[in-house]
Short mmCIF file of C-alpha atoms in Angstrom, two decimals:
data_model
loop_
_atom_site.label_atom_id
_atom_site.label_comp_id
_atom_site.label_asym_id
_atom_site.label_seq_id
_atom_site.Cartn_x
_atom_site.Cartn_y
_atom_site.Cartn_z
CA MET A 1 -3.69 75.59 -25.06
CA ASN A 2 -4.27 73.19 -22.18
CA THR A 3 -1.31 70.71 -21.97
CA ALA A 4 -2.38 69.13 -18.82
CA PRO A 5 -2.96 65.30 -19.40
CA THR A 6 -6.47 64.27 -19.22
CA LYS A 7 -7.48 61.45 -17.07
CA LYS A 8 -8.51 58.25 -18.93
CA LYS A 9 -11.50 56.46 -17.59
CA LEU A 10 -10.99 52.72 -16.65
CA TYR A 11 -13.51 50.46 -18.18
CA PHE A 12 -13.76 46.82 -17.22
CA ASN A 13 -14.91 44.64 -20.11
CA PHE A 14 -15.94 40.91 -20.07
CA ILE A 15 -12.32 39.74 -20.56
CA ASP A 16 -11.03 41.74 -17.55
CA ILE A 17 -13.76 40.19 -15.39
CA LEU A 18 -12.78 36.75 -16.48
CA LEU A 19 -9.12 37.36 -15.85
CA VAL A 20 -9.83 38.58 -12.24
CA LEU A 21 -12.12 35.58 -11.42
CA LEU A 22 -9.30 33.31 -12.87
CA VAL A 23 -6.70 34.84 -10.51
CA LEU A 24 -8.99 34.52 -7.51
CA ALA A 25 -9.78 31.00 -8.21
CA SER A 26 -6.14 30.11 -8.62
CA VAL A 27 -5.28 31.62 -5.32
CA VAL A 28 -8.11 29.95 -3.45
CA THR A 29 -7.13 26.72 -4.98
CA LEU A 30 -3.51 27.17 -4.01
CA ILE A 31 -4.46 27.94 -0.36
CA PHE A 32 -6.80 25.08 -0.29
CA PHE A 33 -4.13 22.43 -1.46
CA LEU A 34 -1.30 24.03 0.77
CA ARG A 35 -3.64 24.01 3.81
CA GLU A 36 -4.69 20.36 3.26
CA ARG A 37 -1.09 19.18 2.67
CA ARG A 38 -0.10 20.80 5.93
CA ILE A 39 -2.84 18.90 7.84
CA VAL A 40 -1.89 15.53 6.32
CA ASP A 41 1.78 16.01 6.68
CA GLY A 42 1.72 17.49 10.12
CA SER A 43 -0.15 14.77 11.87
CA SER A 44 1.29 11.36 12.69
CA PRO A 45 -1.03 8.38 12.65
CA LYS A 46 -2.80 7.75 16.07
CA THR A 47 -2.06 4.53 17.77
CA ALA A 48 -3.86 2.76 20.39
CA GLU A 49 -3.37 -0.26 22.88
CA ILE A 50 -5.75 -3.01 21.52
CA THR A 51 -6.61 -6.47 22.54
CA TYR A 52 -7.83 -8.93 19.97
CA LYS A 53 -8.80 -12.60 19.98
CA ILE A 54 -7.93 -15.15 17.41
CA GLU A 55 -9.99 -18.57 17.45
CA VAL A 56 -8.20 -21.61 16.06
CA ALA A 57 -10.81 -24.13 15.43
CA ALA A 58 -10.59 -27.93 14.66
CA MET A 59 -7.15 -28.18 16.19
CA ARG A 60 -5.83 -31.55 17.17
CA GLU A 61 -5.91 -32.29 20.85
CA GLU A 62 -2.05 -32.86 21.13
CA PHE A 63 -1.40 -29.33 20.20
CA ARG A 64 -3.01 -28.17 23.45
CA ASN A 65 -0.54 -26.16 25.66
CA LEU A 66 1.76 -25.09 22.76
CA VAL A 67 0.89 -21.41 23.28
CA ALA A 68 1.74 -19.78 26.42
CA VAL A 69 1.04 -16.39 28.01
CA GLY A 70 3.91 -14.04 27.26
CA ASP A 71 4.74 -15.63 23.84
CA MET A 72 5.51 -13.01 21.33
CA VAL A 73 3.04 -13.55 18.18
CA MET A 74 4.78 -13.15 14.81
CA ASP A 75 3.17 -12.85 11.37
CA PRO A 76 4.79 -15.99 9.60
CA VAL A 77 4.82 -14.16 6.30
CA THR A 78 6.64 -10.91 7.18
CA THR A 79 8.26 -12.10 10.55
CA ASN A 80 6.87 -8.84 12.20
CA VAL A 81 5.89 -9.14 15.81
CA ILE A 82 2.10 -8.51 16.01
CA GLY A 83 1.63 -8.80 19.74
CA GLU A 84 1.95 -10.64 22.94
CA VAL A 85 -0.17 -13.50 24.18
CA THR A 86 -2.05 -12.50 27.31
CA ASP A 87 -4.51 -15.43 27.57
CA VAL A 88 -5.11 -18.75 26.04
CA THR A 89 -8.30 -20.72 26.52
CA TYR A 90 -9.45 -24.13 25.20
CA ALA A 91 -12.84 -25.48 24.47
CA PRO A 92 -14.24 -28.66 22.80
CA TYR A 93 -14.61 -28.38 19.16
CA TYR A 94 -18.24 -28.92 18.07
CA TYR A 95 -19.40 -30.12 14.81
CA VAL A 96 -22.84 -28.58 13.70
CA GLY A 97 -24.82 -30.35 11.06
CA THR A 98 -28.27 -31.66 10.07
CA ASP A 99 -29.67 -35.08 11.12
CA ARG A 100 -30.62 -36.92 7.98
CA THR A 101 -33.42 -38.69 9.52
CA THR A 102 -35.18 -35.89 11.34
CA GLY A 103 -33.81 -32.82 9.30
CA LEU A 104 -32.97 -31.07 12.59
CA GLN A 105 -29.80 -29.18 13.36
CA ILE A 106 -27.50 -31.06 15.60
CA THR A 107 -24.36 -30.14 17.51
CA THR A 108 -21.92 -32.88 18.45
CA ALA A 109 -18.54 -32.81 20.26
CA TYR A 110 -15.77 -33.81 17.72
CA PRO A 111 -13.55 -36.23 19.24
CA GLY A 112 -9.85 -35.50 19.32
CA LYS A 113 -10.31 -31.81 18.23
CA ILE A 114 -10.44 -28.61 20.31
CA THR A 115 -10.86 -24.84 19.74
CA MET A 116 -8.08 -22.54 21.04
CA THR A 117 -8.67 -18.96 21.70
CA VAL A 118 -5.56 -16.69 21.82
CA THR A 119 -5.92 -13.16 23.42
CA VAL A 120 -3.12 -10.92 22.05
CA LYS A 121 -2.19 -7.30 23.09
CA THR A 122 -0.55 -4.93 20.90
CA ALA A 123 -0.14 -1.30 19.73
CA ALA A 124 -2.16 -0.64 16.52
CA ALA A 125 -2.58 2.39 14.24
CA LEU A 126 -6.03 3.81 13.98
CA THR A 127 -7.25 3.98 10.46
CA ASP A 128 -10.46 4.99 8.67
CA THR A 129 -11.51 1.47 8.37
CA GLY A 130 -10.36 0.08 11.72
CA TYR A 131 -6.90 -1.00 12.93
CA GLU A 132 -3.55 -1.60 11.26
CA ILE A 133 -0.68 -3.66 12.91
CA LYS A 134 2.66 -3.28 11.19
CA GLY A 135 0.94 -2.61 7.79
CA ASN A 136 -1.74 -5.40 8.05
CA ALA A 137 -5.27 -4.32 8.43
CA LEU A 138 -7.21 -5.98 11.29
CA THR A 139 -10.88 -6.43 11.14
CA LEU A 140 -13.36 -8.81 12.63
CA GLY A 141 -13.74 -12.08 10.62
CA ASP A 142 -10.21 -11.83 9.06
CA THR A 143 -8.05 -14.98 9.02
CA ILE A 144 -4.94 -14.27 10.87
CA SER A 145 -1.70 -16.34 10.58
CA LEU A 146 0.21 -16.49 13.76
CA ARG A 147 3.53 -18.04 14.87
CA VAL A 148 4.82 -18.39 18.44
CA PRO A 149 7.80 -20.31 19.31
CA ASN A 150 6.12 -23.66 19.52
CA PHE A 151 3.06 -23.36 17.13
CA THR A 152 2.25 -22.01 13.90
CA GLY A 153 -1.39 -21.89 12.57
CA ASN A 154 -4.33 -19.83 11.19
CA GLY A 155 -7.29 -18.55 13.07
CA ILE A 156 -10.18 -16.04 12.79
CA CYS A 157 -10.16 -12.77 14.49
CA ILE A 158 -13.44 -13.03 16.70
CA ALA A 159 -12.87 -9.92 18.90
CA ILE A 160 -11.14 -6.57 18.90
CA GLU A 161 -11.19 -4.33 21.98
CA GLN A 162 -9.36 -0.99 22.36
CA SER A 163 -8.03 -0.29 25.90
CA ALA A 164 -9.71 2.42 27.98
CA SER A 165 -6.56 4.49 28.10
CA GLN A 166 -5.79 7.37 25.88
CA THR A 167 -4.30 7.10 22.47
CA GLN A 168 -0.43 7.62 22.29
CA ASN A 169 -0.91 10.96 20.37
CA GLU A 170 -3.40 12.27 23.09
CA LYS A 171 -1.05 11.44 26.02
CA GLY A 172 1.53 13.99 24.75
CA ARG A 173 -1.00 17.07 24.79
#
């Protein structure tokens, strides 16, 4: 009498293969999401020093010189500081229209009106779509409300330029 235990052969069936594949897929998915979370949570948003220009058109002539270099620019709604004025220029405001008799486009200086261009320097967060200042997106063509000690108004963002220096996150490396 042979009392030695006989070895059983292991057979994999279709259900066993599905269970192994399910465990592998779960492990890969878990690793993927943990790895992605670490990348997102571990990096702080990059910031850069930018200069942007706001054009305030059709402004009354008597408002000239109310904005000065060194003024802190605030968002009138949130009262967040959104930069510092580094330059202010003025130009005549022009009306562009069509001459009714000839049908040609004409450009005429509008009396008593000026166009003010304010250059503002600030730190902005770099986003996928551009720049963000204190939670507000900044893109070309946006209407920007600004407030300085002697003036409050709305203008159009006509230029955005990032300074040639490194972003703040790259300086620390």
